[in-house]
Amino acid sequence: MTTVLHIERCRVCAQALFPARYRCPHCGAADWASEAAPHGVVEESTVVRHRVGAQGTGDVHLATVRTAAGAFVIARADAPLARGTSVALSIDETNRVWASASGVPHRASH
Ligand SMILES: [Zn+2]
């Protein structure tokens, strides 16, 4: 069960942020608006390799995703995601962010 990721946007200076903080690191305000961030583009990806038998989950793929809203989020993925891939973002019941490739790559060939 997952839901669409939401990020917080400062109502004073419009800085987008995830995860939420009490005060805006940019202007110091504590006045936030929640904003859906269903899509993003992979900026960087890495894989965390687990030893065989350790938790039994295998490798974990992590991607730094720039959301359309402007905030950067660290997301987990089931498979490696290349830089520039458009992804759909969701959040699971334990507040983990997941990225899954959605359609065409960001830098499609012409
Ligand atoms: Zn601010």
PDB file of N, CA and C and ligand atoms in Angstrom:
ATOM      1  N   MET A   1       0.855  -1.199   0.000  1.00  0.00           N
ATOM      2  CA  MET A   1       0.000   0.000   0.000  1.00  0.00           C
ATOM      3  C   MET A   1       0.883   1.239   0.000  1.00  0.00           C
ATOM      4  N   THR A   2       0.795   2.031  -1.031  1.00  0.00           N
ATOM      5  CA  THR A   2       1.586   3.256  -1.106  1.00  0.00           C
ATOM      6  C   THR A   2       0.689   4.433  -1.465  1.00  0.00           C
ATOM      7  N   THR A   3       1.131   5.598  -1.105  1.00  0.00           N
ATOM      8  CA  THR A   3       0.418   6.811  -1.472  1.00  0.00           C
ATOM      9  C   THR A   3       1.388   7.757  -2.154  1.00  0.00           C
ATOM     10  N   VAL A   4       0.855   8.764  -2.791  1.00  0.00           N
ATOM     11  CA  VAL A   4       1.688   9.738  -3.492  1.00  0.00           C
ATOM     12  C   VAL A   4       2.536  10.514  -2.486  1.00  0.00           C
ATOM     13  N   LEU A   5       3.795  10.704  -2.841  1.00  0.00           N
ATOM     14  CA  LEU A   5       4.694  11.488  -2.000  1.00  0.00           C
ATOM     15  C   LEU A   5       4.238  12.952  -1.939  1.00  0.00           C
ATOM     16  N   HIS A   6       4.315  13.528  -0.745  1.00  0.00           N
ATOM     17  CA  HIS A   6       4.084  14.967  -0.587  1.00  0.00           C
ATOM     18  C   HIS A   6       5.338  15.616  -0.023  1.00  0.00           C
ATOM     19  N   ILE A   7       5.677  16.761  -0.536  1.00  0.00           N
ATOM     20  CA  ILE A   7       6.783  17.541   0.007  1.00  0.00           C
ATOM     21  C   ILE A   7       6.184  18.789   0.662  1.00  0.00           C
ATOM     22  N   GLU A   8       7.009  19.525   1.381  1.00  0.00           N
ATOM     23  CA  GLU A   8       6.532  20.753   2.027  1.00  0.00           C
ATOM     24  C   GLU A   8       7.107  21.946   1.299  1.00  0.00           C
ATOM     25  N   ARG A   9       6.281  22.972   1.127  1.00  0.00           N
ATOM     26  CA  ARG A   9       6.766  24.197   0.506  1.00  0.00           C
ATOM     27  C   ARG A   9       6.536  25.366   1.465  1.00  0.00           C
ATOM     28  N   CYS A  10       7.600  26.151   1.684  1.00  0.00           N
ATOM     29  CA  CYS A  10       7.525  27.315   2.562  1.00  0.00           C
ATOM     30  C   CYS A  10       6.564  28.349   1.965  1.00  0.00           C
ATOM     31  N   ARG A  11       5.613  28.791   2.776  1.00  0.00           N
ATOM     32  CA  ARG A  11       4.654  29.782   2.274  1.00  0.00           C
ATOM     33  C   ARG A  11       5.280  31.163   2.139  1.00  0.00           C
ATOM     34  N   VAL A  12       6.437  31.366   2.776  1.00  0.00           N
ATOM     35  CA  VAL A  12       7.065  32.686   2.767  1.00  0.00           C
ATOM     36  C   VAL A  12       8.009  32.850   1.571  1.00  0.00           C
ATOM     37  N   CYS A  13       8.927  31.881   1.389  1.00  0.00           N
ATOM     38  CA  CYS A  13       9.930  32.043   0.329  1.00  0.00           C
ATOM     39  C   CYS A  13       9.799  31.004  -0.781  1.00  0.00           C
ATOM     40  N   ALA A  14       8.841  30.068  -0.655  1.00  0.00           N
ATOM     41  CA  ALA A  14       8.549  29.077  -1.690  1.00  0.00           C
ATOM     42  C   ALA A  14       9.615  27.986  -1.803  1.00  0.00           C
ATOM     43  N   GLN A  15      10.534  27.887  -0.850  1.00  0.00           N
ATOM     44  CA  GLN A  15      11.519  26.810  -0.835  1.00  0.00           C
ATOM     45  C   GLN A  15      10.793  25.468  -0.660  1.00  0.00           C
ATOM     46  N   ALA A  16      11.108  24.488  -1.512  1.00  0.00           N
ATOM     47  CA  ALA A  16      10.507  23.160  -1.391  1.00  0.00           C
ATOM     48  C   ALA A  16      11.462  22.257  -0.631  1.00  0.00           C
ATOM     49  N   LEU A  17      10.922  21.398   0.232  1.00  0.00           N
ATOM     50  CA  LEU A  17      11.763  20.633   1.134  1.00  0.00           C
ATOM     51  C   LEU A  17      11.184  19.255   1.425  1.00  0.00           C
ATOM     52  N   PHE A  18      12.067  18.257   1.544  1.00  0.00           N
ATOM     53  CA  PHE A  18      11.663  16.944   2.012  1.00  0.00           C
ATOM     54  C   PHE A  18      12.859  16.282   2.670  1.00  0.00           C
ATOM     55  N   PRO A  19      12.741  15.653   3.842  1.00  0.00           N
ATOM     56  CA  PRO A  19      11.505  15.625   4.645  1.00  0.00           C
ATOM     57  C   PRO A  19      11.230  16.962   5.324  1.00  0.00           C
ATOM     58  N   ALA A  20      10.078  17.067   5.950  1.00  0.00           N
ATOM     59  CA  ALA A  20       9.659  18.315   6.576  1.00  0.00           C
ATOM     60  C   ALA A  20      10.576  18.671   7.741  1.00  0.00           C
ATOM     61  N   ARG A  21      10.787  19.956   7.937  1.00  0.00           N
ATOM     62  CA  ARG A  21      11.490  20.453   9.113  1.00  0.00           C
ATOM     63  C   ARG A  21      10.592  21.464   9.799  1.00  0.00           C
ATOM     64  N   TYR A  22      10.950  21.797  11.035  1.00  0.00           N
ATOM     65  CA  TYR A  22      10.104  22.752  11.752  1.00  0.00           C
ATOM     66  C   TYR A  22      10.230  24.137  11.127  1.00  0.00           C
ATOM     67  N   ARG A  23      11.477  24.578  10.894  1.00  0.00           N
ATOM     68  CA  ARG A  23      11.684  25.901  10.303  1.00  0.00           C
ATOM     69  C   ARG A  23      12.329  25.798   8.932  1.00  0.00           C
ATOM     70  N   CYS A  24      11.995  26.722   8.073  1.00  0.00           N
ATOM     71  CA  CYS A  24      12.588  26.792   6.747  1.00  0.00           C
ATOM     72  C   CYS A  24      14.073  27.127   6.875  1.00  0.00           C
ATOM     73  N   PRO A  25      14.968  26.313   6.277  1.00  0.00           N
ATOM     74  CA  PRO A  25      16.410  26.598   6.373  1.00  0.00           C
ATOM     75  C   PRO A  25      16.800  27.837   5.564  1.00  0.00           C
ATOM     76  N   HIS A  26      15.931  28.274   4.701  1.00  0.00           N
ATOM     77  CA  HIS A  26      16.227  29.411   3.838  1.00  0.00           C
ATOM     78  C   HIS A  26      15.838  30.737   4.473  1.00  0.00           C
ATOM     79  N   CYS A  27      14.621  30.818   5.038  1.00  0.00           N
ATOM     80  CA  CYS A  27      14.151  32.108   5.562  1.00  0.00           C
ATOM     81  C   CYS A  27      13.752  32.045   7.029  1.00  0.00           C
ATOM     82  N   GLY A  28      13.736  30.857   7.636  1.00  0.00           N
ATOM     83  CA  GLY A  28      13.451  30.745   9.059  1.00  0.00           C
ATOM     84  C   GLY A  28      11.978  30.705   9.411  1.00  0.00           C
ATOM     85  N   ALA A  29      11.105  30.767   8.424  1.00  0.00           N
ATOM     86  CA  ALA A  29       9.669  30.724   8.703  1.00  0.00           C
ATOM     87  C   ALA A  29       9.248  29.302   9.080  1.00  0.00           C
ATOM     88  N   ALA A  30       8.131  29.178   9.778  1.00  0.00           N
ATOM     89  CA  ALA A  30       7.594  27.863  10.135  1.00  0.00           C
ATOM     90  C   ALA A  30       6.167  27.788   9.629  1.00  0.00           C
ATOM     91  N   ASP A  31       6.003  28.063   8.363  1.00  0.00           N
ATOM     92  CA  ASP A  31       4.670  28.118   7.758  1.00  0.00           C
ATOM     93  C   ASP A  31       4.730  27.343   6.441  1.00  0.00           C
ATOM     94  N   TRP A  32       4.212  26.108   6.461  1.00  0.00           N
ATOM     95  CA  TRP A  32       4.395  25.202   5.328  1.00  0.00           C
ATOM     96  C   TRP A  32       3.095  24.859   4.628  1.00  0.00           C
ATOM     97  N   ALA A  33       3.186  24.602   3.359  1.00  0.00           N
ATOM     98  CA  ALA A  33       2.064  24.065   2.593  1.00  0.00           C
ATOM     99  C   ALA A  33       2.493  22.718   2.037  1.00  0.00           C
ATOM    100  N   SER A  34       1.640  21.713   2.191  1.00  0.00           N
ATOM    101  CA  SER A  34       1.939  20.393   1.653  1.00  0.00           C
ATOM    102  C   SER A  34       1.607  20.363   0.168  1.00  0.00           C
ATOM    103  N   GLU A  35       2.489  19.712  -0.589  1.00  0.00           N
ATOM    104  CA  GLU A  35       2.318  19.718  -2.040  1.00  0.00           C
ATOM    105  C   GLU A  35       2.625  18.332  -2.590  1.00  0.00           C
ATOM    106  N   ALA A  36       1.769  17.815  -3.436  1.00  0.00           N
ATOM    107  CA  ALA A  36       2.001  16.502  -4.029  1.00  0.00           C
ATOM    108  C   ALA A  36       3.221  16.545  -4.939  1.00  0.00           C
ATOM    109  N   ALA A  37       4.059  15.511  -4.855  1.00  0.00           N
ATOM    110  CA  ALA A  37       5.236  15.419  -5.714  1.00  0.00           C
ATOM    111  C   ALA A  37       5.256  14.031  -6.340  1.00  0.00           C
ATOM    112  N   PRO A  38       4.336  13.778  -7.272  1.00  0.00           N
ATOM    113  CA  PRO A  38       4.186  12.429  -7.820  1.00  0.00           C
ATOM    114  C   PRO A  38       5.279  12.031  -8.812  1.00  0.00           C
ATOM    115  N   HIS A  39       6.031  13.003  -9.329  1.00  0.00           N
ATOM    116  CA  HIS A  39       7.021  12.700 -10.356  1.00  0.00           C
ATOM    117  C   HIS A  39       8.352  13.386 -10.081  1.00  0.00           C
ATOM    118  N   GLY A  40       9.415  12.777 -10.627  1.00  0.00           N
ATOM    119  CA  GLY A  40      10.728  13.385 -10.504  1.00  0.00           C
ATOM    120  C   GLY A  40      11.667  12.796 -11.536  1.00  0.00           C
ATOM    121  N   VAL A  41      12.905  13.294 -11.515  1.00  0.00           N
ATOM    122  CA  VAL A  41      13.928  12.819 -12.442  1.00  0.00           C
ATOM    123  C   VAL A  41      15.145  12.396 -11.626  1.00  0.00           C
ATOM    124  N   VAL A  42      15.707  11.232 -11.950  1.00  0.00           N
ATOM    125  CA  VAL A  42      16.853  10.707 -11.224  1.00  0.00           C
ATOM    126  C   VAL A  42      18.089  11.562 -11.510  1.00  0.00           C
ATOM    127  N   GLU A  43      18.712  12.062 -10.436  1.00  0.00           N
ATOM    128  CA  GLU A  43      19.933  12.840 -10.564  1.00  0.00           C
ATOM    129  C   GLU A  43      21.152  11.955 -10.346  1.00  0.00           C
ATOM    130  N   GLU A  44      21.006  10.969  -9.481  1.00  0.00           N
ATOM    131  CA  GLU A  44      22.134  10.133  -9.101  1.00  0.00           C
ATOM    132  C   GLU A  44      21.559   8.845  -8.548  1.00  0.00           C
ATOM    133  N   SER A  45      22.242   7.732  -8.775  1.00  0.00           N
ATOM    134  CA  SER A  45      21.747   6.496  -8.190  1.00  0.00           C
ATOM    135  C   SER A  45      22.913   5.668  -7.685  1.00  0.00           C
ATOM    136  N   THR A  46      22.628   4.840  -6.713  1.00  0.00           N
ATOM    137  CA  THR A  46      23.656   4.009  -6.113  1.00  0.00           C
ATOM    138  C   THR A  46      23.009   2.716  -5.666  1.00  0.00           C
ATOM    139  N   VAL A  47      23.823   1.733  -5.373  1.00  0.00           N
ATOM    140  CA  VAL A  47      23.282   0.468  -4.894  1.00  0.00           C
ATOM    141  C   VAL A  47      23.961   0.125  -3.578  1.00  0.00           C
ATOM    142  N   VAL A  48      23.165  -0.295  -2.607  1.00  0.00           N
ATOM    143  CA  VAL A  48      23.682  -0.737  -1.328  1.00  0.00           C
ATOM    144  C   VAL A  48      23.629  -2.259  -1.334  1.00  0.00           C
ATOM    145  N   ARG A  49      24.805  -2.882  -1.358  1.00  0.00           N
ATOM    146  CA  ARG A  49      24.840  -4.338  -1.471  1.00  0.00           C
ATOM    147  C   ARG A  49      24.793  -4.994  -0.097  1.00  0.00           C
ATOM    148  N   HIS A  50      23.871  -5.913   0.051  1.00  0.00           N
ATOM    149  CA  HIS A  50      23.768  -6.667   1.298  1.00  0.00           C
ATOM    150  C   HIS A  50      24.456  -8.002   1.118  1.00  0.00           C
ATOM    151  N   ARG A  51      25.127  -8.454   2.159  1.00  0.00           N
ATOM    152  CA  ARG A  51      25.697  -9.783   2.120  1.00  0.00           C
ATOM    153  C   ARG A  51      24.569 -10.795   2.048  1.00  0.00           C
ATOM    154  N   VAL A  52      24.851 -11.925   1.420  1.00  0.00           N
ATOM    155  CA  VAL A  52      23.835 -12.971   1.334  1.00  0.00           C
ATOM    156  C   VAL A  52      23.425 -13.385   2.741  1.00  0.00           C
ATOM    157  N   GLY A  53      22.138 -13.419   2.975  1.00  0.00           N
ATOM    158  CA  GLY A  53      21.641 -13.841   4.277  1.00  0.00           C
ATOM    159  C   GLY A  53      21.381 -12.703   5.236  1.00  0.00           C
ATOM    160  N   ALA A  54      21.996 -11.549   5.011  1.00  0.00           N
ATOM    161  CA  ALA A  54      21.764 -10.412   5.888  1.00  0.00           C
ATOM    162  C   ALA A  54      20.406  -9.807   5.573  1.00  0.00           C
ATOM    163  N   GLN A  55      19.443 -10.036   6.382  1.00  0.00           N
ATOM    164  CA  GLN A  55      18.071  -9.569   6.215  1.00  0.00           C
ATOM    165  C   GLN A  55      17.357 -10.234   5.045  1.00  0.00           C
ATOM    166  N   GLY A  56      18.099 -10.883   4.175  1.00  0.00           N
ATOM    167  CA  GLY A  56      17.490 -11.621   3.078  1.00  0.00           C
ATOM    168  C   GLY A  56      16.784 -10.760   2.048  1.00  0.00           C
ATOM    169  N   THR A  57      17.168  -9.496   1.957  1.00  0.00           N
ATOM    170  CA  THR A  57      16.448  -8.610   1.046  1.00  0.00           C
ATOM    171  C   THR A  57      17.206  -8.351  -0.252  1.00  0.00           C
ATOM    172  N   GLY A  58      18.477  -8.761  -0.308  1.00  0.00           N
ATOM    173  CA  GLY A  58      19.246  -8.501  -1.514  1.00  0.00           C
ATOM    174  C   GLY A  58      19.688  -7.056  -1.597  1.00  0.00           C
ATOM    175  N   ASP A  59      20.088  -6.636  -2.786  1.00  0.00           N
ATOM    176  CA  ASP A  59      20.585  -5.285  -2.966  1.00  0.00           C
ATOM    177  C   ASP A  59      19.456  -4.259  -2.857  1.00  0.00           C
ATOM    178  N   VAL A  60      19.814  -3.091  -2.362  1.00  0.00           N
ATOM    179  CA  VAL A  60      18.862  -1.983  -2.295  1.00  0.00           C
ATOM    180  C   VAL A  60      19.363  -0.886  -3.217  1.00  0.00           C
ATOM    181  N   HIS A  61      18.528  -0.472  -4.113  1.00  0.00           N
ATOM    182  CA  HIS A  61      18.890   0.617  -5.019  1.00  0.00           C
ATOM    183  C   HIS A  61      18.372   1.928  -4.458  1.00  0.00           C
ATOM    184  N   LEU A  62      19.247   2.913  -4.406  1.00  0.00           N
ATOM    185  CA  LEU A  62      18.872   4.228  -3.903  1.00  0.00           C
ATOM    186  C   LEU A  62      19.096   5.259  -4.997  1.00  0.00           C
ATOM    187  N   ALA A  63      18.164   6.177  -5.134  1.00  0.00           N
ATOM    188  CA  ALA A  63      18.291   7.223  -6.146  1.00  0.00           C
ATOM    189  C   ALA A  63      18.028   8.579  -5.525  1.00  0.00           C
ATOM    190  N   THR A  64      18.843   9.556  -5.919  1.00  0.00           N
ATOM    191  CA  THR A  64      18.555  10.938  -5.571  1.00  0.00           C
ATOM    192  C   THR A  64      17.668  11.478  -6.682  1.00  0.00           C
ATOM    193  N   VAL A  65      16.457  11.876  -6.320  1.00  0.00           N
ATOM    194  CA  VAL A  65      15.474  12.291  -7.311  1.00  0.00           C
ATOM    195  C   VAL A  65      15.132  13.761  -7.121  1.00  0.00           C
ATOM    196  N   ARG A  66      15.220  14.510  -8.217  1.00  0.00           N
ATOM    197  CA  ARG A  66      14.781  15.904  -8.191  1.00  0.00           C
ATOM    198  C   ARG A  66      13.308  15.926  -8.562  1.00  0.00           C
ATOM    199  N   THR A  67      12.450  16.310  -7.625  1.00  0.00           N
ATOM    200  CA  THR A  67      11.019  16.311  -7.895  1.00  0.00           C
ATOM    201  C   THR A  67      10.651  17.502  -8.776  1.00  0.00           C
ATOM    202  N   ALA A  68       9.508  17.374  -9.438  1.00  0.00           N
ATOM    203  CA  ALA A  68       9.029  18.476 -10.266  1.00  0.00           C
ATOM    204  C   ALA A  68       8.800  19.714  -9.411  1.00  0.00           C
ATOM    205  N   ALA A  69       8.516  19.504  -8.114  1.00  0.00           N
ATOM    206  CA  ALA A  69       8.268  20.623  -7.199  1.00  0.00           C
ATOM    207  C   ALA A  69       9.565  21.346  -6.829  1.00  0.00           C
ATOM    208  N   GLY A  70      10.718  20.714  -7.062  1.00  0.00           N
ATOM    209  CA  GLY A  70      11.992  21.367  -6.812  1.00  0.00           C
ATOM    210  C   GLY A  70      12.809  20.770  -5.677  1.00  0.00           C
ATOM    211  N   ALA A  71      12.176  20.015  -4.784  1.00  0.00           N
ATOM    212  CA  ALA A  71      12.903  19.421  -3.666  1.00  0.00           C
ATOM    213  C   ALA A  71      13.605  18.138  -4.122  1.00  0.00           C
ATOM    214  N   PHE A  72      14.720  17.814  -3.464  1.00  0.00           N
ATOM    215  CA  PHE A  72      15.403  16.556  -3.728  1.00  0.00           C
ATOM    216  C   PHE A  72      14.977  15.533  -2.690  1.00  0.00           C
ATOM    217  N   VAL A  73      14.733  14.297  -3.120  1.00  0.00           N
ATOM    218  CA  VAL A  73      14.404  13.236  -2.184  1.00  0.00           C
ATOM    219  C   VAL A  73      15.287  12.025  -2.476  1.00  0.00           C
ATOM    220  N   ILE A  74      15.582  11.256  -1.435  1.00  0.00           N
ATOM    221  CA  ILE A  74      16.283   9.992  -1.602  1.00  0.00           C
ATOM    222  C   ILE A  74      15.218   8.901  -1.643  1.00  0.00           C
ATOM    223  N   ALA A  75      15.183   8.143  -2.726  1.00  0.00           N
ATOM    224  CA  ALA A  75      14.147   7.130  -2.904  1.00  0.00           C
ATOM    225  C   ALA A  75      14.759   5.751  -3.090  1.00  0.00           C
ATOM    226  N   ARG A  76      14.046   4.729  -2.656  1.00  0.00           N
ATOM    227  CA  ARG A  76      14.432   3.357  -2.918  1.00  0.00           C
ATOM    228  C   ARG A  76      13.817   2.912  -4.225  1.00  0.00           C
ATOM    229  N   ALA A  77      14.452   1.922  -4.845  1.00  0.00           N
ATOM    230  CA  ALA A  77      13.918   1.403  -6.102  1.00  0.00           C
ATOM    231  C   ALA A  77      14.158  -0.092  -6.167  1.00  0.00           C
ATOM    232  N   ASP A  78      13.302  -0.784  -6.902  1.00  0.00           N
ATOM    233  CA  ASP A  78      13.433  -2.236  -7.062  1.00  0.00           C
ATOM    234  C   ASP A  78      14.532  -2.606  -8.038  1.00  0.00           C
ATOM    235  N   ALA A  79      14.880  -1.664  -8.909  1.00  0.00           N
ATOM    236  CA  ALA A  79      15.852  -1.938  -9.956  1.00  0.00           C
ATOM    237  C   ALA A  79      16.729  -0.706 -10.132  1.00  0.00           C
ATOM    238  N   PRO A  80      17.914  -0.867 -10.731  1.00  0.00           N
ATOM    239  CA  PRO A  80      18.769   0.300 -10.954  1.00  0.00           C
ATOM    240  C   PRO A  80      18.071   1.335 -11.829  1.00  0.00           C
ATOM    241  N   LEU A  81      18.265   2.601 -11.510  1.00  0.00           N
ATOM    242  CA  LEU A  81      17.660   3.681 -12.293  1.00  0.00           C
ATOM    243  C   LEU A  81      18.776   4.554 -12.836  1.00  0.00           C
ATOM    244  N   ALA A  82      18.814   4.726 -14.138  1.00  0.00           N
ATOM    245  CA  ALA A  82      19.849   5.538 -14.765  1.00  0.00           C
ATOM    246  C   ALA A  82      19.572   7.011 -14.526  1.00  0.00           C
ATOM    247  N   ARG A  83      20.657   7.801 -14.505  1.00  0.00           N
ATOM    248  CA  ARG A  83      20.535   9.241 -14.375  1.00  0.00           C
ATOM    249  C   ARG A  83      19.670   9.763 -15.518  1.00  0.00           C
ATOM    250  N   GLY A  84      18.734  10.656 -15.199  1.00  0.00           N
ATOM    251  CA  GLY A  84      17.878  11.223 -16.231  1.00  0.00           C
ATOM    252  C   GLY A  84      16.570  10.482 -16.421  1.00  0.00           C
ATOM    253  N   THR A  85      16.380   9.364 -15.709  1.00  0.00           N
ATOM    254  CA  THR A  85      15.141   8.600 -15.839  1.00  0.00           C
ATOM    255  C   THR A  85      13.994   9.322 -15.141  1.00  0.00           C
ATOM    256  N   SER A  86      12.863   9.428 -15.808  1.00  0.00           N
ATOM    257  CA  SER A  86      11.659   9.960 -15.169  1.00  0.00           C
ATOM    258  C   SER A  86      11.064   8.881 -14.289  1.00  0.00           C
ATOM    259  N   VAL A  87      10.737   9.241 -13.056  1.00  0.00           N
ATOM    260  CA  VAL A  87      10.205   8.249 -12.124  1.00  0.00           C
ATOM    261  C   VAL A  87       8.917   8.756 -11.479  1.00  0.00           C
ATOM    262  N   ALA A  88       8.096   7.780 -11.074  1.00  0.00           N
ATOM    263  CA  ALA A  88       6.927   8.077 -10.247  1.00  0.00           C
ATOM    264  C   ALA A  88       7.348   7.885  -8.800  1.00  0.00           C
ATOM    265  N   LEU A  89       6.927   8.793  -7.926  1.00  0.00           N
ATOM    266  CA  LEU A  89       7.321   8.749  -6.522  1.00  0.00           C
ATOM    267  C   LEU A  89       6.128   8.382  -5.657  1.00  0.00           C
ATOM    268  N   SER A  90       6.379   7.508  -4.690  1.00  0.00           N
ATOM    269  CA  SER A  90       5.321   7.140  -3.761  1.00  0.00           C
ATOM    270  C   SER A  90       5.945   6.916  -2.398  1.00  0.00           C
ATOM    271  N   ILE A  91       5.095   6.823  -1.392  1.00  0.00           N
ATOM    272  CA  ILE A  91       5.586   6.629  -0.038  1.00  0.00           C
ATOM    273  C   ILE A  91       4.798   5.472   0.562  1.00  0.00           C
ATOM    274  N   ASP A  92       5.509   4.567   1.258  1.00  0.00           N
ATOM    275  CA  ASP A  92       4.812   3.397   1.790  1.00  0.00           C
ATOM    276  C   ASP A  92       4.392   3.626   3.239  1.00  0.00           C
ATOM    277  N   GLU A  93       3.802   2.581   3.840  1.00  0.00           N
ATOM    278  CA  GLU A  93       3.220   2.764   5.172  1.00  0.00           C
ATOM    279  C   GLU A  93       4.264   2.985   6.254  1.00  0.00           C
ATOM    280  N   THR A  94       5.558   2.718   5.939  1.00  0.00           N
ATOM    281  CA  THR A  94       6.612   2.996   6.908  1.00  0.00           C
ATOM    282  C   THR A  94       7.388   4.263   6.540  1.00  0.00           C
ATOM    283  N   ASN A  95       6.765   5.106   5.702  1.00  0.00           N
ATOM    284  CA  ASN A  95       7.341   6.398   5.319  1.00  0.00           C
ATOM    285  C   ASN A  95       8.626   6.282   4.519  1.00  0.00           C
ATOM    286  N   ARG A  96       8.778   5.176   3.797  1.00  0.00           N
ATOM    287  CA  ARG A  96       9.920   5.057   2.895  1.00  0.00           C
ATOM    288  C   ARG A  96       9.478   5.541   1.520  1.00  0.00           C
ATOM    289  N   VAL A  97      10.359   6.291   0.880  1.00  0.00           N
ATOM    290  CA  VAL A  97      10.039   6.816  -0.448  1.00  0.00           C
ATOM    291  C   VAL A  97      10.512   5.815  -1.499  1.00  0.00           C
ATOM    292  N   TRP A  98       9.669   5.556  -2.489  1.00  0.00           N
ATOM    293  CA  TRP A  98       9.990   4.630  -3.565  1.00  0.00           C
ATOM    294  C   TRP A  98       9.916   5.340  -4.917  1.00  0.00           C
ATOM    295  N   ALA A  99      10.852   4.989  -5.776  1.00  0.00           N
ATOM    296  CA  ALA A  99      10.838   5.514  -7.141  1.00  0.00           C
ATOM    297  C   ALA A  99      10.671   4.354  -8.109  1.00  0.00           C
ATOM    298  N   SER A 100       9.831   4.537  -9.111  1.00  0.00           N
ATOM    299  CA  SER A 100       9.719   3.527 -10.165  1.00  0.00           C
ATOM    300  C   SER A 100       9.703   4.241 -11.506  1.00  0.00           C
ATOM    301  N   ALA A 101      10.400   3.647 -12.455  1.00  0.00           N
ATOM    302  CA  ALA A 101      10.520   4.258 -13.774  1.00  0.00           C
ATOM    303  C   ALA A 101       9.132   4.411 -14.380  1.00  0.00           C
ATOM    304  N   SER A 102       8.878   5.587 -14.922  1.00  0.00           N
ATOM    305  CA  SER A 102       7.550   5.865 -15.483  1.00  0.00           C
ATOM    306  C   SER A 102       7.700   6.341 -16.918  1.00  0.00           C
ATOM    307  N   GLY A 103       7.510   5.438 -17.837  1.00  0.00           N
ATOM    308  CA  GLY A 103       7.503   5.831 -19.240  1.00  0.00           C
ATOM    309  C   GLY A 103       8.871   6.136 -19.806  1.00  0.00           C
ATOM    310  N   VAL A 104       8.920   7.120 -20.654  1.00  0.00           N
ATOM    311  CA  VAL A 104      10.112   7.378 -21.446  1.00  0.00           C
ATOM    312  C   VAL A 104      11.214   8.023 -20.615  1.00  0.00           C
ATOM    313  N   PRO A 105      12.473   7.718 -20.956  1.00  0.00           N
ATOM    314  CA  PRO A 105      13.594   8.379 -20.277  1.00  0.00           C
ATOM    315  C   PRO A 105      13.541   9.882 -20.512  1.00  0.00           C
ATOM    316  N   HIS A 106      14.082  10.623 -19.527  1.00  0.00           N
ATOM    317  CA  HIS A 106      14.065  12.078 -19.601  1.00  0.00           C
ATOM    318  C   HIS A 106      14.807  12.570 -20.844  1.00  0.00           C
ATOM    319  N   ARG A 107      15.963  11.953 -21.103  1.00  0.00           N
ATOM    320  CA  ARG A 107      16.771  12.380 -22.242  1.00  0.00           C
ATOM    321  C   ARG A 107      16.588  11.404 -23.398  1.00  0.00           C
ATOM    322  N   ALA A 108      15.414  11.384 -23.973  1.00  0.00           N
ATOM    323  CA  ALA A 108      15.124  10.486 -25.076  1.00  0.00           C
ATOM    324  C   ALA A 108      15.882  10.937 -26.321  1.00  0.00           C
ATOM    325  N   SER A 109      16.285   9.964 -27.141  1.00  0.00           N
ATOM    326  CA  SER A 109      16.996  10.321 -28.371  1.00  0.00           C
ATOM    327  C   SER A 109      16.002  10.835 -29.407  1.00  0.00           C
ATOM    328  N   HIS A 110      16.485  11.686 -30.276  1.00  0.00           N
ATOM    329  CA  HIS A 110      15.587  12.292 -31.244  1.00  0.00           C
ATOM    330  C   HIS A 110      15.641  11.552 -32.567  1.00  0.00           C
TER     331      HIS A 110
HETATM  332 ZN    ZN B   1      11.235  29.952   3.610  1.00  0.00          ZN
END
